[in-house]
CSV table of C-alpha atoms and ligand atoms in Angstrom, one decimal:
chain,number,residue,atom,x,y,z
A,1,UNK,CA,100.0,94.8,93.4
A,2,UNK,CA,96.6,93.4,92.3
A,3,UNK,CA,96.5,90.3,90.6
A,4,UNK,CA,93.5,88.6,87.9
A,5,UNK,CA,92.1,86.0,89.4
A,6,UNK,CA,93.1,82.3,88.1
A,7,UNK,CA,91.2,81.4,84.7
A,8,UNK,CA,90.3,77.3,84.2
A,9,UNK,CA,90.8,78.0,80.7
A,10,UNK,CA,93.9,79.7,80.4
A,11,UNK,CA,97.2,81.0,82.1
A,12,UNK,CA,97.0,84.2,84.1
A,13,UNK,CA,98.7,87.1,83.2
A,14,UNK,CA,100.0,89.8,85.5
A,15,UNK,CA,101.3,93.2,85.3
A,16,UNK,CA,102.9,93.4,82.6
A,17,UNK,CA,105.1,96.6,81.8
A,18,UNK,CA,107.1,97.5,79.2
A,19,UNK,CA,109.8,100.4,80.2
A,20,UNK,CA,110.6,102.0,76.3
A,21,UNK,CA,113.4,104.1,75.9
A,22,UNK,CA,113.4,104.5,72.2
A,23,UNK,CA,109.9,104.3,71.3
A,24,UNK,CA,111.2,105.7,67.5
A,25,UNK,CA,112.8,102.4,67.1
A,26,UNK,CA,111.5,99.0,65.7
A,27,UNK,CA,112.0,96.8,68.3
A,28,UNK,CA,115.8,94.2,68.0
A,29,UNK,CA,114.9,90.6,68.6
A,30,UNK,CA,114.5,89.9,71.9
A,31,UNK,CA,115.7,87.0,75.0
A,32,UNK,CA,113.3,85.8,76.6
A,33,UNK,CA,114.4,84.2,79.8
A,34,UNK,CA,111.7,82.4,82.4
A,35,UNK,CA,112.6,82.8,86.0
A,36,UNK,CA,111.3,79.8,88.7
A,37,UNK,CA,111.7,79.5,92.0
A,38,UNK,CA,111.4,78.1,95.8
A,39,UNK,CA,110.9,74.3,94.1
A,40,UNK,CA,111.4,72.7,97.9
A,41,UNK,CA,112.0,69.5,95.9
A,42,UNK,CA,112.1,66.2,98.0
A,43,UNK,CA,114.1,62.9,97.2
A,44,UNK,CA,111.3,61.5,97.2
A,45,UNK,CA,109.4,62.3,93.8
A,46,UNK,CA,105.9,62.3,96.7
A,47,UNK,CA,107.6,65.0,98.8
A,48,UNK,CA,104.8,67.3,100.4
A,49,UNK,CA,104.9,70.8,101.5
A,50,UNK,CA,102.6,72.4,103.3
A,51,UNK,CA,99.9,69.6,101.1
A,52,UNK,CA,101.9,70.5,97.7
A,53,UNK,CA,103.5,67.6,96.0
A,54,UNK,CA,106.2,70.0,95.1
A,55,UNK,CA,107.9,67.6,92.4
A,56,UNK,CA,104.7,67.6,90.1
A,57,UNK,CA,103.6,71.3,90.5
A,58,UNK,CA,107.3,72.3,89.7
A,59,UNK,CA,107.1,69.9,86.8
A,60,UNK,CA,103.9,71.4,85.9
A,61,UNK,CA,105.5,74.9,85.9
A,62,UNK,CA,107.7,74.0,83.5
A,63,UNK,CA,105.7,72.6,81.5
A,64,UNK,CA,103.8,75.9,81.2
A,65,UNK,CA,107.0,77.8,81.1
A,66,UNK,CA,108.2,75.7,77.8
A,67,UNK,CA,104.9,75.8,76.5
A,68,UNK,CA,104.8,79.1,75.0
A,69,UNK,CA,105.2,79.3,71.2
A,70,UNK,CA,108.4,81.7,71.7
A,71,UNK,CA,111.8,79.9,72.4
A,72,UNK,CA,113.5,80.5,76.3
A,73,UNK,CA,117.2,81.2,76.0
A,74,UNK,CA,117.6,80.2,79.5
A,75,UNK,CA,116.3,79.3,83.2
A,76,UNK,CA,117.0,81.2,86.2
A,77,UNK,CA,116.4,79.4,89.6
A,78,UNK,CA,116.3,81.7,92.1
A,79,UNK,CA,117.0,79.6,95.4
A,80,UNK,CA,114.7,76.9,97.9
A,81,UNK,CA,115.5,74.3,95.0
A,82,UNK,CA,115.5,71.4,97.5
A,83,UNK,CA,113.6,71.4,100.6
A,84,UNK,CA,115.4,68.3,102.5
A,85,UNK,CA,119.0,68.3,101.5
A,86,UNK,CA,119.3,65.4,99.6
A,87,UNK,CA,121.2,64.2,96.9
A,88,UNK,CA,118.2,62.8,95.0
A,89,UNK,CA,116.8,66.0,95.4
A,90,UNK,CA,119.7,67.9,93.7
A,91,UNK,CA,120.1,65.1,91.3
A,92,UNK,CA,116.3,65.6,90.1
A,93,UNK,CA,116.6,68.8,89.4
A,94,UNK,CA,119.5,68.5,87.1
A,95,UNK,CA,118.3,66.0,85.0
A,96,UNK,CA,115.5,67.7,84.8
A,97,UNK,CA,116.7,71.1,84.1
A,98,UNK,CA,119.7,69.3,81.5
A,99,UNK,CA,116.3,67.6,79.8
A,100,UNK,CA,115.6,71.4,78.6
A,101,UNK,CA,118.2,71.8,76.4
A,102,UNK,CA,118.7,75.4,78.0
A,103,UNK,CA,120.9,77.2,79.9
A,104,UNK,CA,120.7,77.6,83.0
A,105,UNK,CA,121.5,79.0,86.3
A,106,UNK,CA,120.9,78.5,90.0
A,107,UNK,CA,121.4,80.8,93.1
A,108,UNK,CA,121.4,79.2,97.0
A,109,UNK,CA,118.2,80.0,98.9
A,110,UNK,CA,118.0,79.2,102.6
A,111,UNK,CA,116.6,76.0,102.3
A,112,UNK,CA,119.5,75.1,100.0
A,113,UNK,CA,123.2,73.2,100.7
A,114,UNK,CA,125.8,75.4,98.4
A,115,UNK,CA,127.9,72.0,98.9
A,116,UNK,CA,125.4,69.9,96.8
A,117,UNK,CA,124.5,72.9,94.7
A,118,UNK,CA,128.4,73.0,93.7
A,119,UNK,CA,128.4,68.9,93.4
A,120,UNK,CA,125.5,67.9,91.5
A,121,UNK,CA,124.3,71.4,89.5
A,122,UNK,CA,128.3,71.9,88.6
A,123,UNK,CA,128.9,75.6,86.8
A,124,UNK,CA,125.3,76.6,87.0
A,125,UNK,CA,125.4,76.6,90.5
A,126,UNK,CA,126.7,80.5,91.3
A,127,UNK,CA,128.1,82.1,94.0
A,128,UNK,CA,129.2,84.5,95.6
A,129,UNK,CA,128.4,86.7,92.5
A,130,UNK,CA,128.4,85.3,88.9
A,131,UNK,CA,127.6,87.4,85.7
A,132,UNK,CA,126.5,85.7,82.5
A,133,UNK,CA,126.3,88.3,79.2
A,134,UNK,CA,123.1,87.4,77.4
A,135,UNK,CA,121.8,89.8,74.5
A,136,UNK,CA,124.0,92.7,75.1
A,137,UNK,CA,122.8,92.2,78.7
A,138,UNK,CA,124.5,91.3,81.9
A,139,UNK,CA,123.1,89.1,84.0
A,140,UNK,CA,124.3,89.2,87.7
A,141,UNK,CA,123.6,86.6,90.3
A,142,UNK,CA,124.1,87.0,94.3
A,143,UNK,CA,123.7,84.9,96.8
A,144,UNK,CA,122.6,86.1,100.0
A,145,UNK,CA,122.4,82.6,101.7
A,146,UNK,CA,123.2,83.0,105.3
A,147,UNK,CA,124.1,79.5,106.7
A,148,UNK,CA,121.6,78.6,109.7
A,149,UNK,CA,119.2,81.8,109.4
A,150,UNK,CA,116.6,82.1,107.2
A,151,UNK,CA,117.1,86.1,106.4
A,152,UNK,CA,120.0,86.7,104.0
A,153,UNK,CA,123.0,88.5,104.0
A,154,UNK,CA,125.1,90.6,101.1
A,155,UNK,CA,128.8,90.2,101.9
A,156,UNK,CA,130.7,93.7,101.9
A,157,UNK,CA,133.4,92.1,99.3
A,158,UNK,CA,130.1,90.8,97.0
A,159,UNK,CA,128.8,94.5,97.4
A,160,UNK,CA,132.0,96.1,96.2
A,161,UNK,CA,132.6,93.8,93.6
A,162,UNK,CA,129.1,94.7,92.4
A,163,UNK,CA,130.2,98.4,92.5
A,164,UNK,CA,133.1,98.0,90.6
A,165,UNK,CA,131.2,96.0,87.8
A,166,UNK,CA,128.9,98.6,87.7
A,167,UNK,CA,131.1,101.4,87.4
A,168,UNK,CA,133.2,99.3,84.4
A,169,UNK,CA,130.4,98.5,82.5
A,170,UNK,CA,127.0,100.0,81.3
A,171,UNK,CA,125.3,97.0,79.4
A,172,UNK,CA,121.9,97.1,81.0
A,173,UNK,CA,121.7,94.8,83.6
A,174,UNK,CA,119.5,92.5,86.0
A,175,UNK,CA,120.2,91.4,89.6
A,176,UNK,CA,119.0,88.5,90.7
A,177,UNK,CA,118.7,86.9,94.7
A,178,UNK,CA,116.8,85.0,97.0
A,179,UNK,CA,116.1,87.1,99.4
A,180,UNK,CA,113.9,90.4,99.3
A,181,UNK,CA,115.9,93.4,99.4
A,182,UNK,CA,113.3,95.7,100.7
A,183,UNK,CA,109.8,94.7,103.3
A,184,UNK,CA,107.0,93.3,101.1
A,185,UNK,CA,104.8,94.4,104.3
A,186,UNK,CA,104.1,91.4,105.4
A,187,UNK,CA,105.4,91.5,109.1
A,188,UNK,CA,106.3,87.4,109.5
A,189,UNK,CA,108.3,87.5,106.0
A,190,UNK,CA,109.8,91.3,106.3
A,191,UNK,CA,111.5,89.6,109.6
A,192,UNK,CA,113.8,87.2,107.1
A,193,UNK,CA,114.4,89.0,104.0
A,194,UNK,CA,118.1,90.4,103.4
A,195,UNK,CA,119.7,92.0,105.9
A,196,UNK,CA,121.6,94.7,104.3
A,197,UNK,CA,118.9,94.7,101.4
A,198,UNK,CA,119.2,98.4,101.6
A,199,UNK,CA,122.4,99.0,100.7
A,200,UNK,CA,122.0,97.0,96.9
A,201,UNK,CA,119.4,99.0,96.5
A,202,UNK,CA,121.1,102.0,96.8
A,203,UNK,CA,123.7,100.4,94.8
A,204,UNK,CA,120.6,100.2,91.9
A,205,UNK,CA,120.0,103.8,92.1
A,206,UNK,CA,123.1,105.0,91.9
A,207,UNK,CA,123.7,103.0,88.5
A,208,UNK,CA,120.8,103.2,86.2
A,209,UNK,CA,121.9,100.6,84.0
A,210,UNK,CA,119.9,98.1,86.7
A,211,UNK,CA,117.0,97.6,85.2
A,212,UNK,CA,115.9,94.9,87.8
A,213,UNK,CA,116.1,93.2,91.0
A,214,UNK,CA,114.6,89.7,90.5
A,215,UNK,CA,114.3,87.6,93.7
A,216,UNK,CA,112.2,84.2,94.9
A,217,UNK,CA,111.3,83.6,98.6
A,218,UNK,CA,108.2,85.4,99.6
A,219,UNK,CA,106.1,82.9,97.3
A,220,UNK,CA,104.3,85.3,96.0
A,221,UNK,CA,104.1,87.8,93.2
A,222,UNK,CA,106.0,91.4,94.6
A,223,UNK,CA,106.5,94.5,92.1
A,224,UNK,CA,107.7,97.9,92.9
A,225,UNK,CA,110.1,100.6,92.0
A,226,UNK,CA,113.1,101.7,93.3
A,227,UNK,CA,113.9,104.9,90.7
A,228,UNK,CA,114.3,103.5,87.9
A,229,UNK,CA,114.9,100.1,89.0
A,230,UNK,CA,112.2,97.4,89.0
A,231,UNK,CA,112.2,95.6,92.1
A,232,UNK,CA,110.5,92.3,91.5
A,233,UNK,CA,109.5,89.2,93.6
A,234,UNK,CA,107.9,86.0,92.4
A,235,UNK,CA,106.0,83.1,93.1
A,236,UNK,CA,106.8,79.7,94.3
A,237,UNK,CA,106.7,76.7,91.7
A,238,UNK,CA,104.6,75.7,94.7
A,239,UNK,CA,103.0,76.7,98.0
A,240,UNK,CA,102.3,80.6,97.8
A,241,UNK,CA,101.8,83.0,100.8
A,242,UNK,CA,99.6,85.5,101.2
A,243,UNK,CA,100.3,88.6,100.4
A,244,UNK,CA,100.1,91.8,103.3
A,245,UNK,CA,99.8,88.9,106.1
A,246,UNK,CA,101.1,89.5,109.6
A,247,UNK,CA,101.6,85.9,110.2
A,248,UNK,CA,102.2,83.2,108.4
A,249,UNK,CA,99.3,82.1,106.2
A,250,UNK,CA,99.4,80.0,103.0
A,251,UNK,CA,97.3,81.4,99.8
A,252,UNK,CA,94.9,79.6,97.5
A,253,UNK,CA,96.7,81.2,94.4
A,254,UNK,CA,98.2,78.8,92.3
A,255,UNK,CA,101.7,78.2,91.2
A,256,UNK,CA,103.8,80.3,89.0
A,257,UNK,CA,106.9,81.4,87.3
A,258,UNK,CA,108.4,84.8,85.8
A,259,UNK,CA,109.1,85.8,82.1
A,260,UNK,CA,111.8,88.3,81.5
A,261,UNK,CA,112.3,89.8,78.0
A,262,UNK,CA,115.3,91.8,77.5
A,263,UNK,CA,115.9,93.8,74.4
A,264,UNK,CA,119.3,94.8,73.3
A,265,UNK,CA,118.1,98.4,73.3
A,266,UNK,CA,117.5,98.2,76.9
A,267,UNK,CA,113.7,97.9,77.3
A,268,UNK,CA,112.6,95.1,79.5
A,269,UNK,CA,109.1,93.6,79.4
A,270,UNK,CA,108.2,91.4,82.3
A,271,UNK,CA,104.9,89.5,83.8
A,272,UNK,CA,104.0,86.4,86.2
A,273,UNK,CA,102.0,83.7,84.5
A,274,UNK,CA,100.6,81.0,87.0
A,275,UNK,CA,99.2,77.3,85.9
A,276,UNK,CA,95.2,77.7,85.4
A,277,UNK,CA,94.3,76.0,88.2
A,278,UNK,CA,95.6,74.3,91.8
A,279,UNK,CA,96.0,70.6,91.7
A,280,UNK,CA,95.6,70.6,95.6
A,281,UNK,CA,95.4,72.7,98.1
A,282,UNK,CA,97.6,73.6,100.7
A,283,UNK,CA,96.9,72.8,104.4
A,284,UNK,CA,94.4,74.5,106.2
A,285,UNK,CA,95.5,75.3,109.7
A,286,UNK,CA,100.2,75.0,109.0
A,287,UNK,CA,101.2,77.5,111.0
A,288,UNK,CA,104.2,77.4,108.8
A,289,UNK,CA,106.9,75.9,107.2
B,1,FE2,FE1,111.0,79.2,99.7
């Protein structure tokens, strides 16, 4: 998908797309829900990846998340939240999230301990499949964490537990993951996304009520369609790649988050805003990370 190119004087907006289905209608109040991912926090608050200081551009994300003069009803964090495995990293991140006042919840990424997801991020911290209700919306998470591989994998009992909560209910729904669930083409990346990525989206098109499938970990902005269902990646709260690369190579776009309004009707409205400028600039010649 093409993107704007980043402003200095404001936030950048992309794709936005609003799917109506009852255009005769005056729109119901809306949830607004702000999506951030891959953080690759450090314990240590000067943590570096790839030249990011990833503690300050996430905390600079947020910023720009909460910034907006419409209220959030809750965070999603959609995996990579700590890069080292640490305690302090973990520990950051919920004080930081708790500061909020939000809701909030977190899915396992590769990069990510479901141990010290469980220990220090308590109830927010779901797997294998949690659903939340927000809005006349369901809300599903799935982790497709694979212990020791960085591709991801959708356990058959997760799948057909999905199947059955889609066949017993028709509230309009979003899926959210790490992993990509179909290739992005971009060879190095398509040779880690999730495994059997196929099959939930198959799931997708067989139930219409999925209006989405959200994920992180190609740290950059994805969109596509599968039917009816929006498939949708987005960027890193820090280093991005670049999009339709081979091999690994880092990007000069900056870092960015996603904004998800649901409406109780069903529509769904959704864009990528990214902070106005880069703060530093990610190493020249990693071959990756
Ligand atoms: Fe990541």
């Amino acid at each position: 998908m093409s993107e704007t190119k980043p402003s200095q004087l404001s936030p950048t907006r992309e794709a936005g797309v609003l799917q109506a289905f009852h255009a005769d209608k005056a729109p119901p109040a809306p949830s607004r829900l702000l999506q951030l991912t891959d953080l690759h926090l450090f314990a240590e608050p000067t943590g570096r990846l790839l030249g990011i200081t990833t503690r300050s551009s996430f905390q600079a994300v947020m910023a720009l998340a909460l910034s907006g003069g419409q209220a959030a009803h809750a965070l999603i964090l959609t995996g990579d939240l700590v890069h080292d495995e640490s305690p302090a990293g973990y520990r950051y991140l919920r004080q930081a999230l708790d500061e909020t006042g939000l809701p909030y919840y977190c899915i396992a990424g590769n990069h990510d301990r479901r141990d010290l997801m469980k220990k220090y991020l308590g109830s927010a911290a779901v797997d294998p499949l949690g659903i939340r209700r927000l809005n006349s919306w369901n809300l599903i998470f799935l982790d497709s964490l694979d212990p020791g591989r960085n591709s991801g994998h959708l356990g058959r009992e997760q799948l057909d537990r999905l199947i059955d909560l889609l066949s017993d209910n028709k509230a309009p729904t979003l899926l959210f993951l790490h992993h990509h669930p179909m290739p992005i083409q971009s060879a190095w990346m398509d040779t880690m996304g999730a495994e059997n990525g196929a099959d939930l989206l198959g799931i997708c098109e067989r139930n219409p009520q999925v209006k989405a499938v959200v994920f992180g970990h190609i740290h950059q902005a994805f969109s596509d369609f599968r039917g009816g269902c929006r498939i949708l990646g987005t960027p890193s709260t820090c280093i991005q790649f670049l999009p339709g690369s081979i091999d690994f190579a880092a990007d000069n776009r900056s870092p960015g988050y996603r904004e998800l309004t649901i409406y109780p009707d069903g529509r769904l409205a959704t864009h990528v805003e990214r902070l106005a400028g880069l703060h530093e600039l990610p190493l020249a010649h990693a071959k990756g990370y």
